[in-house]
């Protein structure tokens, strides 16, 4: 799921309901990789997720080999607080670090070293216009140099009440060293995807319309200048799309467009381990 990125101020609209656009996501990913010169060449043990488990509460989780982040937050009409723990879970001579950023400031910066150790954290309450950017690192003791890293971007709900629907969220994980899965869920749409790393990356996707009213669900996956997409306008059918020639991190997006209302979207980023 630290470092080196200062998000610009961004206020969501009905058409653009994510805290960081593709360009900013790429900037975060580039910064993390720059800070991680010794990353292993596989994704084993890497995962990240966030979701609303009730309309006024959400959770955030992330893992790296030897690193575990667990967070829980309250959300009162867009005013949030996120608290939790960063743990180190391996006897590997490394440390675990979390940095949480919002509105251009570091709200949290905690490091713990040694198998079984942990630190607690809290962002304090506030309306975070950019959402919350949670960066997670496995670092070398005595330095801020990371050999594994990832981030979780949780969009602001201050201008997007629909985000605060139970079940809304994003996740990705590697279930082997080279095989991964991801999902996006918000009212009206659900995207489920799978892929593998090799000489190139593959992506196989199912987009479902979960709303019963009129309108269409759509989704896309993009890596660099290469993209693929699909859609469906029928609740009882799904759209399928795939590609086998991607390279680099994946920008994944799912949207629902009711017939007489604005489109609402949700995005996530699936990194490619170095």
mmCIF file with all atom_site columns, N, CA and C in Angstrom, residues 60-105:
data_model
loop_
_atom_site.group_PDB
_atom_site.id
_atom_site.type_symbol
_atom_site.label_atom_id
_atom_site.label_alt_id
_atom_site.label_comp_id
_atom_site.label_asym_id
_atom_site.label_entity_id
_atom_site.label_seq_id
_atom_site.pdbx_PDB_ins_code
_atom_site.Cartn_x
_atom_site.Cartn_y
_atom_site.Cartn_z
_atom_site.occupancy
_atom_site.B_iso_or_equiv
_atom_site.pdbx_formal_charge
_atom_site.auth_seq_id
_atom_site.auth_comp_id
_atom_site.auth_asym_id
_atom_site.auth_atom_id
_atom_site.pdbx_PDB_model_num
ATOM 1   N N  . UNK A 1 60  ? -10.077 -0.292  6.201  1.00 0.00 ? 60  UNK A N  1
ATOM 2   C CA . UNK A 1 60  ? -8.951  -0.305  5.272  1.00 0.00 ? 60  UNK A CA 1
ATOM 3   C C  . UNK A 1 60  ? -8.004  -1.407  5.707  1.00 0.00 ? 60  UNK A C  1
ATOM 4   N N  . UNK A 1 61  ? -7.470  -2.163  4.746  1.00 0.00 ? 61  UNK A N  1
ATOM 5   C CA . UNK A 1 61  ? -6.529  -3.229  5.071  1.00 0.00 ? 61  UNK A CA 1
ATOM 6   C C  . UNK A 1 61  ? -5.472  -3.313  3.984  1.00 0.00 ? 61  UNK A C  1
ATOM 7   N N  . UNK A 1 62  ? -4.273  -3.730  4.362  1.00 0.00 ? 62  UNK A N  1
ATOM 8   C CA . UNK A 1 62  ? -3.197  -3.918  3.398  1.00 0.00 ? 62  UNK A CA 1
ATOM 9   C C  . UNK A 1 62  ? -2.175  -4.885  3.973  1.00 0.00 ? 62  UNK A C  1
ATOM 10  N N  . UNK A 1 63  ? -1.551  -5.666  3.090  1.00 0.00 ? 63  UNK A N  1
ATOM 11  C CA . UNK A 1 63  ? -0.478  -6.556  3.514  1.00 0.00 ? 63  UNK A CA 1
ATOM 12  C C  . UNK A 1 63  ? 0.672   -6.505  2.520  1.00 0.00 ? 63  UNK A C  1
ATOM 13  N N  . UNK A 1 64  ? 1.864   -6.618  3.056  1.00 0.00 ? 64  UNK A N  1
ATOM 14  C CA . UNK A 1 64  ? 3.091   -6.922  2.334  1.00 0.00 ? 64  UNK A CA 1
ATOM 15  C C  . UNK A 1 64  ? 3.725   -8.091  3.075  1.00 0.00 ? 64  UNK A C  1
ATOM 16  N N  . UNK A 1 65  ? 4.663   -8.810  2.491  1.00 0.00 ? 65  UNK A N  1
ATOM 17  C CA . UNK A 1 65  ? 5.335   -9.862  3.249  1.00 0.00 ? 65  UNK A CA 1
ATOM 18  C C  . UNK A 1 65  ? 5.931   -9.298  4.543  1.00 0.00 ? 65  UNK A C  1
ATOM 19  N N  . UNK A 1 66  ? 5.416   -9.773  5.677  1.00 0.00 ? 66  UNK A N  1
ATOM 20  C CA . UNK A 1 66  ? 5.900   -9.302  6.970  1.00 0.00 ? 66  UNK A CA 1
ATOM 21  C C  . UNK A 1 66  ? 5.227   -8.052  7.480  1.00 0.00 ? 66  UNK A C  1
ATOM 22  N N  . UNK A 1 67  ? 4.286   -7.497  6.738  1.00 0.00 ? 67  UNK A N  1
ATOM 23  C CA . UNK A 1 67  ? 3.649   -6.225  7.098  1.00 0.00 ? 67  UNK A CA 1
ATOM 24  C C  . UNK A 1 67  ? 2.133   -6.399  7.063  1.00 0.00 ? 67  UNK A C  1
ATOM 25  N N  . UNK A 1 68  ? 1.450   -5.853  8.074  1.00 0.00 ? 68  UNK A N  1
ATOM 26  C CA . UNK A 1 68  ? -0.005  -5.910  8.108  1.00 0.00 ? 68  UNK A CA 1
ATOM 27  C C  . UNK A 1 68  ? -0.569  -4.590  8.621  1.00 0.00 ? 68  UNK A C  1
ATOM 28  N N  . UNK A 1 69  ? -1.439  -3.972  7.823  1.00 0.00 ? 69  UNK A N  1
ATOM 29  C CA . UNK A 1 69  ? -2.140  -2.764  8.242  1.00 0.00 ? 69  UNK A CA 1
ATOM 30  C C  . UNK A 1 69  ? -3.618  -3.068  8.381  1.00 0.00 ? 69  UNK A C  1
ATOM 31  N N  . UNK A 1 70  ? -4.195  -2.632  9.494  1.00 0.00 ? 70  UNK A N  1
ATOM 32  C CA . UNK A 1 70  ? -5.625  -2.766  9.728  1.00 0.00 ? 70  UNK A CA 1
ATOM 33  C C  . UNK A 1 70  ? -6.154  -1.428  10.204 1.00 0.00 ? 70  UNK A C  1
ATOM 34  N N  . UNK A 1 71  ? -7.193  -0.917  9.550  1.00 0.00 ? 71  UNK A N  1
ATOM 35  C CA . UNK A 1 71  ? -7.748  0.366   9.948  1.00 0.00 ? 71  UNK A CA 1
ATOM 36  C C  . UNK A 1 71  ? -9.264  0.361   9.916  1.00 0.00 ? 71  UNK A C  1
ATOM 37  N N  . UNK A 1 72  ? -9.873  1.137   10.810 1.00 0.00 ? 72  UNK A N  1
ATOM 38  C CA . UNK A 1 72  ? -11.319 1.305   10.866 1.00 0.00 ? 72  UNK A CA 1
ATOM 39  C C  . UNK A 1 72  ? -11.622 2.790   10.970 1.00 0.00 ? 72  UNK A C  1
ATOM 40  N N  . UNK A 1 73  ? -12.657 3.230   10.276 1.00 0.00 ? 73  UNK A N  1
ATOM 41  C CA . UNK A 1 73  ? -12.973 4.640   10.269 1.00 0.00 ? 73  UNK A CA 1
ATOM 42  C C  . UNK A 1 73  ? -14.447 4.910   10.431 1.00 0.00 ? 73  UNK A C  1
ATOM 43  N N  . UNK A 1 74  ? -14.754 6.072   10.981 1.00 0.00 ? 74  UNK A N  1
ATOM 44  C CA . UNK A 1 74  ? -16.127 6.565   11.021 1.00 0.00 ? 74  UNK A CA 1
ATOM 45  C C  . UNK A 1 74  ? -16.285 7.616   9.936  1.00 0.00 ? 74  UNK A C  1
ATOM 46  N N  . UNK A 1 75  ? -17.504 7.790   9.444  1.00 0.00 ? 75  UNK A N  1
ATOM 47  C CA . UNK A 1 75  ? -17.784 8.764   8.391  1.00 0.00 ? 75  UNK A CA 1
ATOM 48  C C  . UNK A 1 75  ? -19.156 9.367   8.649  1.00 0.00 ? 75  UNK A C  1
ATOM 49  N N  . UNK A 1 76  ? -19.161 10.606  9.090  1.00 0.00 ? 76  UNK A N  1
ATOM 50  C CA . UNK A 1 76  ? -20.408 11.319  9.354  1.00 0.00 ? 76  UNK A CA 1
ATOM 51  C C  . UNK A 1 76  ? -20.591 12.376  8.273  1.00 0.00 ? 76  UNK A C  1
ATOM 52  N N  . UNK A 1 77  ? -21.306 12.010  7.211  1.00 0.00 ? 77  UNK A N  1
ATOM 53  C CA . UNK A 1 77  ? -21.582 12.932  6.107  1.00 0.00 ? 77  UNK A CA 1
ATOM 54  C C  . UNK A 1 77  ? -20.300 13.523  5.517  1.00 0.00 ? 77  UNK A C  1
ATOM 55  N N  . UNK A 1 78  ? -19.264 12.715  5.449  1.00 0.00 ? 78  UNK A N  1
ATOM 56  C CA . UNK A 1 78  ? -18.007 13.142  4.841  1.00 0.00 ? 78  UNK A CA 1
ATOM 57  C C  . UNK A 1 78  ? -16.932 13.525  5.824  1.00 0.00 ? 78  UNK A C  1
ATOM 58  N N  . UNK A 1 79  ? -17.278 13.729  7.076  1.00 0.00 ? 79  UNK A N  1
ATOM 59  C CA . UNK A 1 79  ? -16.275 14.004  8.111  1.00 0.00 ? 79  UNK A CA 1
ATOM 60  C C  . UNK A 1 79  ? -15.796 12.671  8.680  1.00 0.00 ? 79  UNK A C  1
ATOM 61  N N  . UNK A 1 80  ? -14.492 12.426  8.576  1.00 0.00 ? 80  UNK A N  1
ATOM 62  C CA . UNK A 1 80  ? -13.952 11.100  8.872  1.00 0.00 ? 80  UNK A CA 1
ATOM 63  C C  . UNK A 1 80  ? -12.886 11.107  9.956  1.00 0.00 ? 80  UNK A C  1
ATOM 64  N N  . UNK A 1 81  ? -12.675 9.925   10.491 1.00 0.00 ? 81  UNK A N  1
ATOM 65  C CA . UNK A 1 81  ? -11.498 9.615   11.299 1.00 0.00 ? 81  UNK A CA 1
ATOM 66  C C  . UNK A 1 81  ? -11.111 8.185   10.984 1.00 0.00 ? 81  UNK A C  1
ATOM 67  N N  . UNK A 1 82  ? -9.834  7.928   10.793 1.00 0.00 ? 82  UNK A N  1
ATOM 68  C CA . UNK A 1 82  ? -9.338  6.575   10.548 1.00 0.00 ? 82  UNK A CA 1
ATOM 69  C C  . UNK A 1 82  ? -8.317  6.236   11.620 1.00 0.00 ? 82  UNK A C  1
ATOM 70  N N  . UNK A 1 83  ? -8.500  5.096   12.282 1.00 0.00 ? 83  UNK A N  1
ATOM 71  C CA . UNK A 1 83  ? -7.562  4.647   13.304 1.00 0.00 ? 83  UNK A CA 1
ATOM 72  C C  . UNK A 1 83  ? -7.256  3.180   13.078 1.00 0.00 ? 83  UNK A C  1
ATOM 73  N N  . UNK A 1 84  ? -6.139  2.703   13.617 1.00 0.00 ? 84  UNK A N  1
ATOM 74  C CA . UNK A 1 84  ? -5.801  1.297   13.416 1.00 0.00 ? 84  UNK A CA 1
ATOM 75  C C  . UNK A 1 84  ? -4.411  0.963   13.895 1.00 0.00 ? 84  UNK A C  1
ATOM 76  N N  . UNK A 1 85  ? -3.840  -0.102  13.305 1.00 0.00 ? 85  UNK A N  1
ATOM 77  C CA . UNK A 1 85  ? -2.515  -0.568  13.697 1.00 0.00 ? 85  UNK A CA 1
ATOM 78  C C  . UNK A 1 85  ? -1.684  -0.895  12.464 1.00 0.00 ? 85  UNK A C  1
ATOM 79  N N  . UNK A 1 86  ? -0.389  -0.704  12.589 1.00 0.00 ? 86  UNK A N  1
ATOM 80  C CA . UNK A 1 86  ? 0.592   -1.202  11.634 1.00 0.00 ? 86  UNK A CA 1
ATOM 81  C C  . UNK A 1 86  ? 1.442   -2.215  12.390 1.00 0.00 ? 86  UNK A C  1
ATOM 82  N N  . UNK A 1 87  ? 1.535   -3.436  11.858 1.00 0.00 ? 87  UNK A N  1
ATOM 83  C CA . UNK A 1 87  ? 2.227   -4.529  12.548 1.00 0.00 ? 87  UNK A CA 1
ATOM 84  C C  . UNK A 1 87  ? 3.346   -5.075  11.679 1.00 0.00 ? 87  UNK A C  1
ATOM 85  N N  . UNK A 1 88  ? 4.397   -5.569  12.358 1.00 0.00 ? 88  UNK A N  1
ATOM 86  C CA . UNK A 1 88  ? 5.401   -6.351  11.643 1.00 0.00 ? 88  UNK A CA 1
ATOM 87  C C  . UNK A 1 88  ? 5.251   -7.803  12.095 1.00 0.00 ? 88  UNK A C  1
ATOM 88  N N  . UNK A 1 89  ? 5.145   -8.705  11.123 1.00 0.00 ? 89  UNK A N  1
ATOM 89  C CA . UNK A 1 89  ? 4.715   -10.074 11.421 1.00 0.00 ? 89  UNK A CA 1
ATOM 90  C C  . UNK A 1 89  ? 5.731   -11.128 11.007 1.00 0.00 ? 89  UNK A C  1
ATOM 91  N N  . UNK A 1 90  ? 6.973   -10.727 10.760 1.00 0.00 ? 90  UNK A N  1
ATOM 92  C CA . UNK A 1 90  ? 7.984   -11.696 10.321 1.00 0.00 ? 90  UNK A CA 1
ATOM 93  C C  . UNK A 1 90  ? 9.331   -11.379 10.969 1.00 0.00 ? 90  UNK A C  1
ATOM 94  N N  . UNK A 1 91  ? 10.103  -12.400 11.166 1.00 0.00 ? 91  UNK A N  1
ATOM 95  C CA . UNK A 1 91  ? 11.457  -12.243 11.688 1.00 0.00 ? 91  UNK A CA 1
ATOM 96  C C  . UNK A 1 91  ? 12.410  -12.109 10.498 1.00 0.00 ? 91  UNK A C  1
ATOM 97  N N  . UNK A 1 92  ? 12.340  -10.966 9.821  1.00 0.00 ? 92  UNK A N  1
ATOM 98  C CA . UNK A 1 92  ? 13.043  -10.787 8.549  1.00 0.00 ? 92  UNK A CA 1
ATOM 99  C C  . UNK A 1 92  ? 14.023  -9.618  8.542  1.00 0.00 ? 92  UNK A C  1
ATOM 100 N N  . UNK A 1 93  ? 14.268  -9.034  9.717  1.00 0.00 ? 93  UNK A N  1
ATOM 101 C CA . UNK A 1 93  ? 15.205  -7.926  9.770  1.00 0.00 ? 93  UNK A CA 1
ATOM 102 C C  . UNK A 1 93  ? 14.693  -6.668  9.095  1.00 0.00 ? 93  UNK A C  1
ATOM 103 N N  . UNK A 1 94  ? 13.386  -6.515  8.986  1.00 0.00 ? 94  UNK A N  1
ATOM 104 C CA . UNK A 1 94  ? 12.780  -5.361  8.348  1.00 0.00 ? 94  UNK A CA 1
ATOM 105 C C  . UNK A 1 94  ? 11.831  -4.654  9.322  1.00 0.00 ? 94  UNK A C  1
ATOM 106 N N  . UNK A 1 95  ? 11.324  -3.491  8.888  1.00 0.00 ? 95  UNK A N  1
ATOM 107 C CA . UNK A 1 95  ? 10.367  -2.716  9.657  1.00 0.00 ? 95  UNK A CA 1
ATOM 108 C C  . UNK A 1 95  ? 9.112   -2.484  8.820  1.00 0.00 ? 95  UNK A C  1
ATOM 109 N N  . UNK A 1 96  ? 8.028   -2.116  9.492  1.00 0.00 ? 96  UNK A N  1
ATOM 110 C CA . UNK A 1 96  ? 6.780   -1.757  8.827  1.00 0.00 ? 96  UNK A CA 1
ATOM 111 C C  . UNK A 1 96  ? 6.494   -0.285  9.078  1.00 0.00 ? 96  UNK A C  1
ATOM 112 N N  . UNK A 1 97  ? 6.060   0.403   8.017  1.00 0.00 ? 97  UNK A N  1
ATOM 113 C CA . UNK A 1 97  ? 5.785   1.833   8.136  1.00 0.00 ? 97  UNK A CA 1
ATOM 114 C C  . UNK A 1 97  ? 4.476   2.171   7.436  1.00 0.00 ? 97  UNK A C  1
ATOM 115 N N  . UNK A 1 98  ? 3.704   3.090   8.022  1.00 0.00 ? 98  UNK A N  1
ATOM 116 C CA . UNK A 1 98  ? 2.496   3.611   7.388  1.00 0.00 ? 98  UNK A CA 1
ATOM 117 C C  . UNK A 1 98  ? 2.560   5.131   7.405  1.00 0.00 ? 98  UNK A C  1
ATOM 118 N N  . UNK A 1 99  ? 2.213   5.732   6.287  1.00 0.00 ? 99  UNK A N  1
ATOM 119 C CA . UNK A 1 99  ? 2.028   7.180   6.175  1.00 0.00 ? 99  UNK A CA 1
ATOM 120 C C  . UNK A 1 99  ? 0.636   7.410   5.599  1.00 0.00 ? 99  UNK A C  1
ATOM 121 N N  . UNK A 1 100 ? -0.152  8.275   6.226  1.00 0.00 ? 100 UNK A N  1
ATOM 122 C CA . UNK A 1 100 ? -1.476  8.610   5.722  1.00 0.00 ? 100 UNK A CA 1
ATOM 123 C C  . UNK A 1 100 ? -1.508  10.100  5.414  1.00 0.00 ? 100 UNK A C  1
ATOM 124 N N  . UNK A 1 101 ? -1.918  10.434  4.198  1.00 0.00 ? 101 UNK A N  1
ATOM 125 C CA . UNK A 1 101 ? -1.905  11.815  3.738  1.00 0.00 ? 101 UNK A CA 1
ATOM 126 C C  . UNK A 1 101 ? -3.291  12.250  3.290  1.00 0.00 ? 101 UNK A C  1
ATOM 127 N N  . UNK A 1 102 ? -3.562  13.538  3.491  1.00 0.00 ? 102 UNK A N  1
ATOM 128 C CA . UNK A 1 102 ? -4.807  14.143  3.018  1.00 0.00 ? 102 UNK A CA 1
ATOM 129 C C  . UNK A 1 102 ? -4.618  15.644  2.960  1.00 0.00 ? 102 UNK A C  1
ATOM 130 N N  . UNK A 1 103 ? -5.201  16.261  1.943  1.00 0.00 ? 103 UNK A N  1
ATOM 131 C CA . UNK A 1 103 ? -5.143  17.706  1.789  1.00 0.00 ? 103 UNK A CA 1
ATOM 132 C C  . UNK A 1 103 ? -3.721  18.250  1.851  1.00 0.00 ? 103 UNK A C  1
ATOM 133 N N  . UNK A 1 104 ? -2.764  17.478  1.331  1.00 0.00 ? 104 UNK A N  1
ATOM 134 C CA . UNK A 1 104 ? -1.387  17.937  1.250  1.00 0.00 ? 104 UNK A CA 1
ATOM 135 C C  . UNK A 1 104 ? -0.591  17.805  2.530  1.00 0.00 ? 104 UNK A C  1
ATOM 136 N N  . UNK A 1 105 ? -1.126  17.124  3.544  1.00 0.00 ? 105 UNK A N  1
ATOM 137 C CA . UNK A 1 105 ? -0.427  17.005  4.828  1.00 0.00 ? 105 UNK A CA 1
ATOM 138 C C  . UNK A 1 105 ? -0.329  15.544  5.252  1.00 0.00 ? 105 UNK A C  1
#
